[in-house]
XYZ file of C-alpha atoms in Angstrom:
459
model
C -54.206 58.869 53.223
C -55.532 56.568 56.195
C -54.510 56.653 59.206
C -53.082 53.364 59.471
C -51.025 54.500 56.195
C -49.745 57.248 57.723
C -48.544 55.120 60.716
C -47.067 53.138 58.714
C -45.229 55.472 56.860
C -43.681 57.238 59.854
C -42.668 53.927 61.362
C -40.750 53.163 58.142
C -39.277 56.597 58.309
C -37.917 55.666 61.850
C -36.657 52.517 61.203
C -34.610 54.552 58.079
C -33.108 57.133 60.174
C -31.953 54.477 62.826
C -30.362 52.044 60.076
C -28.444 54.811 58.653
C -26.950 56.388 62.265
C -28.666 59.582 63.012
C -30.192 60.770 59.581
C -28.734 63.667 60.124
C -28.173 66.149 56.703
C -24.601 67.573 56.572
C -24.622 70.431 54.248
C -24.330 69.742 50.328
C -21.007 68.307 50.273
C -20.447 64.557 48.958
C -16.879 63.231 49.143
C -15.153 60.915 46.745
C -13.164 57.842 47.531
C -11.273 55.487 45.486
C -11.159 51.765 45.592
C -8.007 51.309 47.432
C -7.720 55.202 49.259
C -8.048 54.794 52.815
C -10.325 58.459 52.874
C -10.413 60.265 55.640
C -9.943 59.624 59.329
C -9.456 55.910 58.857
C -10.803 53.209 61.653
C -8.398 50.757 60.888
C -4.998 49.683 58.477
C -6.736 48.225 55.249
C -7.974 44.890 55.289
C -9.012 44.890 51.472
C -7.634 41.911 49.686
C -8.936 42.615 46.455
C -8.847 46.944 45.732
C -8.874 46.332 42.108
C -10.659 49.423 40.777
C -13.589 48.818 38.134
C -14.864 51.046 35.205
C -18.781 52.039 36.496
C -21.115 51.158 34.052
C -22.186 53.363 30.691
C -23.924 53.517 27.634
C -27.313 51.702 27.681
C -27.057 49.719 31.033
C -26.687 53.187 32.859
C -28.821 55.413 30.734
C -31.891 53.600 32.435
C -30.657 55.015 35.534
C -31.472 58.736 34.431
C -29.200 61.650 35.915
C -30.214 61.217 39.631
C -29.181 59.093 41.856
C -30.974 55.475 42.208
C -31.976 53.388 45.252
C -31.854 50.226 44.837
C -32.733 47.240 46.743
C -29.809 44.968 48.633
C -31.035 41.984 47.166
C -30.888 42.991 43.425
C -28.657 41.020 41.084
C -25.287 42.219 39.367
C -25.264 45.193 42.774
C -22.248 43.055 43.693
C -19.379 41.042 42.261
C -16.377 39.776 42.909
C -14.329 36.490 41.945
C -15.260 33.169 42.619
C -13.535 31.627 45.696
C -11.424 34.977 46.354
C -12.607 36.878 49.517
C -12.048 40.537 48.788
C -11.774 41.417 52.575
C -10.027 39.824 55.641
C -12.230 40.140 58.317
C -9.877 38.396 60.874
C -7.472 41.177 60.671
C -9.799 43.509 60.980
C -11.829 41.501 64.521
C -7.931 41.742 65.327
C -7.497 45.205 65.162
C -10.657 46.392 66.547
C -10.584 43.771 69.774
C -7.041 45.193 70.983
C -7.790 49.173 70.369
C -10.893 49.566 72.760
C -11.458 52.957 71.873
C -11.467 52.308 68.181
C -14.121 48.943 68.981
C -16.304 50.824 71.313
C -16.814 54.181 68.666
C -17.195 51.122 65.684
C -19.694 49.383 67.924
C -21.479 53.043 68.466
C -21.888 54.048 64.415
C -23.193 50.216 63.883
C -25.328 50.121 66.956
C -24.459 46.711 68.427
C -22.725 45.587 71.701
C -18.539 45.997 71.466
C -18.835 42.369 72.745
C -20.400 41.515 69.622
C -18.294 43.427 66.822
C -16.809 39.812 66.511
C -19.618 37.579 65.866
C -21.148 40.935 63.861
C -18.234 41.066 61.058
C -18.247 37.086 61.133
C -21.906 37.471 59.931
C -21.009 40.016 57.188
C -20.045 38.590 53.151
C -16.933 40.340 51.761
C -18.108 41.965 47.886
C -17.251 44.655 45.696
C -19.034 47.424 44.180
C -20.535 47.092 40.965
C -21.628 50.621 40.487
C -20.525 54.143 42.614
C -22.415 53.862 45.446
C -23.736 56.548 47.688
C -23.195 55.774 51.228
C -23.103 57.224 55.072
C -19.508 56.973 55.700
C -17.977 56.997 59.478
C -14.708 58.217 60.134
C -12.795 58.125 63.672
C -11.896 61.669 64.861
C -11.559 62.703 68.797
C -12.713 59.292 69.962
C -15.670 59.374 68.106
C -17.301 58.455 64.808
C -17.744 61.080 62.635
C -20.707 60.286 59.921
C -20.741 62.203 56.166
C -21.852 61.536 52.997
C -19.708 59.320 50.032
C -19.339 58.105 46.846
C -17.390 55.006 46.859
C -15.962 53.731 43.514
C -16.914 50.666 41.587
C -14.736 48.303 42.614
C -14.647 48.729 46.665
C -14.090 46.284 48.564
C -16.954 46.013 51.547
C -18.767 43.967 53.815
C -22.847 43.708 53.386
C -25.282 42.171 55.520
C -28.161 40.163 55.662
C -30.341 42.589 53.501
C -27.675 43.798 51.058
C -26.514 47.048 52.643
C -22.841 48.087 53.170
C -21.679 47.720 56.123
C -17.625 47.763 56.438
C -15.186 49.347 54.279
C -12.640 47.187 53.504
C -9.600 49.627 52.845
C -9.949 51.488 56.426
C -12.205 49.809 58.323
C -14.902 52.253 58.690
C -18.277 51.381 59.692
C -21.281 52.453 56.865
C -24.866 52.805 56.730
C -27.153 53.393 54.082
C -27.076 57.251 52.489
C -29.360 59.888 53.177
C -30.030 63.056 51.116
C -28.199 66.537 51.451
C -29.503 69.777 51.808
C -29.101 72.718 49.237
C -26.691 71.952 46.361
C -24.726 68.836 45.716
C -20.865 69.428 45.887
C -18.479 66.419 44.781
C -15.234 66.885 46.969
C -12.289 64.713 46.490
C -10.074 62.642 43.709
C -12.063 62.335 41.081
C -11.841 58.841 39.082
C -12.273 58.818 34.476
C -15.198 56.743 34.586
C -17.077 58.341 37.476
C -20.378 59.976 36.077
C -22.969 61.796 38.302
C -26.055 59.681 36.445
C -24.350 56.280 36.888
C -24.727 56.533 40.783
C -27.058 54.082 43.138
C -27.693 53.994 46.966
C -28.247 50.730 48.557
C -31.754 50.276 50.175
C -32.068 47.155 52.758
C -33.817 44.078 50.886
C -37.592 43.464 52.184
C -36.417 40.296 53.612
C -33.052 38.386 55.012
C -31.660 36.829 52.214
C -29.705 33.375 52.092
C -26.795 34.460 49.813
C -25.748 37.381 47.856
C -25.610 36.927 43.715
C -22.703 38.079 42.344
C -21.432 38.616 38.919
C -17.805 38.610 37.984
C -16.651 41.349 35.557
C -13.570 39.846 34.221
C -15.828 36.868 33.173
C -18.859 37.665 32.463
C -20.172 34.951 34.653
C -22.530 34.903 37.975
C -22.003 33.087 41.219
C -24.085 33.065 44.823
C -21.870 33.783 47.883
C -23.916 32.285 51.088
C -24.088 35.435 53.091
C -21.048 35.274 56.406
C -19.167 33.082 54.047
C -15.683 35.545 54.745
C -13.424 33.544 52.999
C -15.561 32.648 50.001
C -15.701 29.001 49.830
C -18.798 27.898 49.578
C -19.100 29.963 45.760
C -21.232 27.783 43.430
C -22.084 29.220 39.615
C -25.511 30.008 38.714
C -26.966 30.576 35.558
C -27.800 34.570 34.575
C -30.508 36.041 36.810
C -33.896 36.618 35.275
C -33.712 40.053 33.337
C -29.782 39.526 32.914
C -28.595 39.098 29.428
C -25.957 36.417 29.155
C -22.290 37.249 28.730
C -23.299 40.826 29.279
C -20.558 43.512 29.633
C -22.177 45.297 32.813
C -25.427 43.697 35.012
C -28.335 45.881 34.414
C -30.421 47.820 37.202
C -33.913 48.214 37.768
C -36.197 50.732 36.210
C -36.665 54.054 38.368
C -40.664 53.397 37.094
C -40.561 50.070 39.409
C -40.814 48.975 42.893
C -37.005 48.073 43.422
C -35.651 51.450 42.593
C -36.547 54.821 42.541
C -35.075 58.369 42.614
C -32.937 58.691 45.909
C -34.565 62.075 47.089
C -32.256 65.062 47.241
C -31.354 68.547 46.972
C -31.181 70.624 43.752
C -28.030 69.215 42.192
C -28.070 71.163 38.759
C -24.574 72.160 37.658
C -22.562 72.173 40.463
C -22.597 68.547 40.452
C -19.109 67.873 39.237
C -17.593 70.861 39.933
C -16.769 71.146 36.068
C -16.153 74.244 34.231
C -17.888 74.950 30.546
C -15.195 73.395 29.055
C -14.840 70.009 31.064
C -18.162 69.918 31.024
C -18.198 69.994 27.262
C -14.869 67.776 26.846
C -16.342 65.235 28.854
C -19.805 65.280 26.957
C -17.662 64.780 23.808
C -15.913 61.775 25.849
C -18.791 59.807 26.892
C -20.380 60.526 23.630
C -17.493 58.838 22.004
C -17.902 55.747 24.884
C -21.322 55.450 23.709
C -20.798 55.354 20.077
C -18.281 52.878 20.987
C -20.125 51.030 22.992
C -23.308 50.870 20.377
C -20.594 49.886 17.757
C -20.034 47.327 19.699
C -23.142 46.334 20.692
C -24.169 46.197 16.707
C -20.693 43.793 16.059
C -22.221 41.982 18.857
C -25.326 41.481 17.432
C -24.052 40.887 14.351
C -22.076 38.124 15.855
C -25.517 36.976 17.632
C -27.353 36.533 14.610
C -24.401 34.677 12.861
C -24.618 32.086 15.757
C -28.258 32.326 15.507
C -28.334 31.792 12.142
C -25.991 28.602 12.728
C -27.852 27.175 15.038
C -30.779 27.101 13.509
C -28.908 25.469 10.355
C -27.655 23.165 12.573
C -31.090 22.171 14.223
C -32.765 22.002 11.123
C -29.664 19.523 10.203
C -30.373 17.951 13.334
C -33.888 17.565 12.777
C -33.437 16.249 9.108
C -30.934 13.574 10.306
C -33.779 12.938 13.082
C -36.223 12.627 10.510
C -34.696 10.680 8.665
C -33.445 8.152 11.673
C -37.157 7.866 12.156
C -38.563 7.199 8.564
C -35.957 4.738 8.554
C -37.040 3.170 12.004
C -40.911 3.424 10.639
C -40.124 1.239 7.896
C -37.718 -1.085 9.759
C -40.791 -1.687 11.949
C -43.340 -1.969 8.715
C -41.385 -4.420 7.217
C -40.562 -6.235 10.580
C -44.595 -6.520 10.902
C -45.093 -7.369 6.778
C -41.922 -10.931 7.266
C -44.267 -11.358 10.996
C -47.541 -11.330 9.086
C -46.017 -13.463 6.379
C -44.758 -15.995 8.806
C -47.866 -16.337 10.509
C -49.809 -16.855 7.105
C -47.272 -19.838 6.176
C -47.214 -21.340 9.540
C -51.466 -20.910 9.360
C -51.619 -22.714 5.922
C -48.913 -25.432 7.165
C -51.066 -26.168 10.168
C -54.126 -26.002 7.724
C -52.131 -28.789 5.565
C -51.357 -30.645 8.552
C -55.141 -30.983 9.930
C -55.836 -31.929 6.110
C -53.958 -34.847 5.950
C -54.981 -35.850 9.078
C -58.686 -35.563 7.971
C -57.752 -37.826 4.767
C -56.532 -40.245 6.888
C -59.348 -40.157 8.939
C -61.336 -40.557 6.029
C -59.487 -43.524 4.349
C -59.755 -45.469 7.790
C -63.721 -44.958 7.894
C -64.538 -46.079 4.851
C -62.829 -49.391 4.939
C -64.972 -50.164 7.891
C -68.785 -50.225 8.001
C -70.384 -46.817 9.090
C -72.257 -47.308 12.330
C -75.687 -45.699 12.415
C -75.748 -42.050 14.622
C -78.019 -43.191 17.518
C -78.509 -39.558 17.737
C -79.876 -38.693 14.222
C -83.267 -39.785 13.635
C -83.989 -42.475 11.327
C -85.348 -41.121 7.918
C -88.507 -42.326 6.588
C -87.977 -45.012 4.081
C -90.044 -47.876 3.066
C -91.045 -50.227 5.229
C -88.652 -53.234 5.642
C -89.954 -56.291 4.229
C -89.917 -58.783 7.112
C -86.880 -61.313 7.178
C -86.505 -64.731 8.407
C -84.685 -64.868 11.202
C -81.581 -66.081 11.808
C -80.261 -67.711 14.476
C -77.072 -66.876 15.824
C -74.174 -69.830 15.926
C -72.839 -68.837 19.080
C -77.277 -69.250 20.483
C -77.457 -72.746 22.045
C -80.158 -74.415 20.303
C -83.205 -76.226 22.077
C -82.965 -80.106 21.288
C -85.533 -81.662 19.987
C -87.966 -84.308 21.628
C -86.353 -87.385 20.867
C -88.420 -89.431 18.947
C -89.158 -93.545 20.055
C -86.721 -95.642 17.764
C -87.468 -98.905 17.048
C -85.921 -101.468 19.279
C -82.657 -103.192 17.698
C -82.629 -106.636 17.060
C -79.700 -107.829 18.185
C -77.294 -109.984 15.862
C -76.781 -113.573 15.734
C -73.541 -114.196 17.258
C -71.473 -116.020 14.268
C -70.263 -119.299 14.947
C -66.919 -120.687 16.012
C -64.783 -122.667 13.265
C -63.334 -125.856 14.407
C -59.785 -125.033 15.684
C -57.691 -126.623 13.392
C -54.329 -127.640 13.880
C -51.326 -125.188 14.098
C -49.587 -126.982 11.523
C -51.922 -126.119 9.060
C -53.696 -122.718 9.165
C -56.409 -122.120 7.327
C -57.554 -118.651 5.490
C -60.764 -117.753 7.261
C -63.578 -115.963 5.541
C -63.140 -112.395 5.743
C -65.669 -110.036 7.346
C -67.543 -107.837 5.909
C -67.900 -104.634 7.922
C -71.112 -103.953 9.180
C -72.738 -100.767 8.879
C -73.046 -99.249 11.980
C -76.195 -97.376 12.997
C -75.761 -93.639 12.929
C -78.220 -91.332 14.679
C -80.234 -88.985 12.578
C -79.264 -85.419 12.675
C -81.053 -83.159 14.946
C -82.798 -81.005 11.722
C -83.383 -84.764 10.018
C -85.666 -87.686 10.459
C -84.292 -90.605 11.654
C -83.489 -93.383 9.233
C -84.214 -97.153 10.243
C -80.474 -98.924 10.691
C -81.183 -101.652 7.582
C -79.838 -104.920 8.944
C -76.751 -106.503 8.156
């Protein structure tokens, strides 16, 4: 090992001893306490609020365990329960208690190394729980003015008060300060009332978390169901359901610890503890192997009717999602063809709009057709002419609308002017007489402009 290693090792063996209050080794002897027993030399009247005592885990959950005890880490799931909204500890009564008996604040202050001042503000910091499992812990009890520290088991079910890391800190039920355990020397002797479900191999001591932690998670035995508990919330009303931690099985009888093989937990190191234990004879030894061998077999019969039951609903629900995805299936062939035969009536009405327009821009073309050939097709100035024959040459015309040149008039002949006719007599009114009549004269006409002029003939 390096040195630095080895520093660092000794430095976390230091900061043990002073979180536990001496790490000091008293003897072999372990004593039992009950959920609601005050124990020994008492600090204060019970402030537990919930000392309903719980059956410790068995059968598989604490088999992994193994017949040692276990330390595990504060901030390990299912290490604490409780019920939602219900604070198992009234930490009021207790500030009470310990603010008007100096002596019994100032020895409470010593065992949890703080200021008196501050044994307020300290248990105001602290989360009421309970015990999921026995737990080994250093208890303090107040004798001669002093705290008095020794090793205990405290029963599933205890009411206490953890900190920021997950250790113990305050026993509900007499007020006595705690710190994490520490081994015994020479063999392990159980003193005290012992409880039916307490077994040696379904113990665990509480090792502070590697960091503060924001809230403690809970699980709820009655149940089955886990909650968070933000850590100093004493009266439990900030609770808020979570779903099972990872490694938790759901609806799970008991939470389920760590592995001894990993990180999190590992044998807590002590002294030889072979039979003397329990302080059971041959035959409690043997009466209670036949017990917990019947607890097993009833707990694996009903771990098979429970997984019986699990494959049942697992059966089910896979019948029902392959319903489910038939019906879905189906909803969506039915949706594909909706939307193929929505595109086939779209591609249809396009076509017949297309060969309406197409009739349309027909007639119109006929039309335009009819009009141009009932009037004379102007040459393309753009197309060239084709090469026909040459035009034979035509006279020309002359326009009507053209003025014409006159022609030079030609001399006429100079008319001879007529002999005027003579007078008749004038004859007397009374009797007229019937005068010759005259014959009209033909008057010259001048020759048209295209024509020779014709000689007037006389009269």
């Amino acid at each position: 090992m390096s040195a630095g290693a080895a520093v660092v090792v000794a430095m976390a063996v230091i900061l043990s001893i002073s979180l536990i209050g001496g790490g000091s080794r008293g003897g072999g002897e372990i004593f039992l306490q009950t959920a609601a027993a005050a124990g020994r030399d008492p600090f204060t009247p019970s402030a537990a609020t919930d000392t309903r005592s719980a059956a410790a885990p068995s059968g598989p959950s604490a088999s992994r365990i193994g017949s040692r005890t276990v330390a595990v880490s504060g901030a390990h799931p299912g290490l604490y329960g409780g019920t939602k909204n219900v604070a198992s500890c009234d930490v009021e009564k207790q500030i009470t208690y310990l603010t008007e008996n100096e002596s019994k604040g100032s020895a409470f202050a010593g065992a949890l190394r703080i200021p008196q001042a501050e044994v307020p503000a300290y248990l105001r910091s602290l989360t009421p729980v309970r015990l999921v499992w026995d737990t080994r812990v250093t208890n303090h009890g107040y004798r001669d003015g002093r705290a008095t520290a020794y090793q205990a088991v405290l029963q599933a079910g205890t009411a206490v008060l953890v900190d920021g890391r997950g250790v113990p800190r305050v026993r509900c039920a007499c007020g006595n300060p705690l710190a994490p355990a520490v081994a015994v020397q020479g063999e392990q002797k159980y003193k005290g009332e012992k409880w039916t479900a307490f077994r040696s191999s379904t113990i665990v001591a509480v090792v502070p978390a590697p960091k503060p932690m924001k809230a403690v998670t809970m699980f709820d035995p009655e149940s089955k169901a886990w909650f968070e508990r933000p850590n100093g919330d004493i009266q439990g009303r900030s609770d808020h359901p979570i779903p099972p931690p990872k490694g938790q099985q759901p609806n799970a009888a008991f939470p389920v610890l760590p592995d001894p093989s990993t990180d999190s937990a590992d044998e807590f190191p002590e002294g030889d503890d072979r039979d003397t234990q329990d302080d059971r004879t041959d035959e409690e030894e043997e009466h209670g192997d036949e017990e917990q061998k019947k607890d097993e077999d009833e707990k694996h019969k009903d771990d098979d009717q429970k997984k019986d039951e699990d494959e049942k609903h697992k059966d089910d629900d896979q019948k029902k999602d392959d319903e489910q995805k038939k019906e879905e299936d189906e909803k969506r062939k039915e949706h594909e063809e909706q939307e193929e035969q929505k595109k086939k009536d779209e591609k249809q009405k396009e076509q017949e709009e297309q060969k309406k327009k197409e009739q349309e821009e027909q007639k119109k073309k006929d039309e335009k057709d009819e009009k141009q050939k009932d009037q004379p097709v102007a040459p393309d100035p753009d197309q060239p002419p084709s090469p026909v024959e040459p035009e034979k040459p035509v006279e020309p015309q002359q326009d009507e609308k053209q003025p014409v040149e006159p022609e030079p008039q030609r001399p006429q002949p100079p008319k001879t002017e007529e002999p005027a006719e003579p007078q008749p007599p004038e004859q007397p009114p009374e009797q007229p007489q019937e005068q010759p009549q005259e014959q009209p004269q033909e008057q010259p006409q001048e020759p048209a402009p295209d024509q020779p002029q014709q000689k007037l003939r006389n009269p």
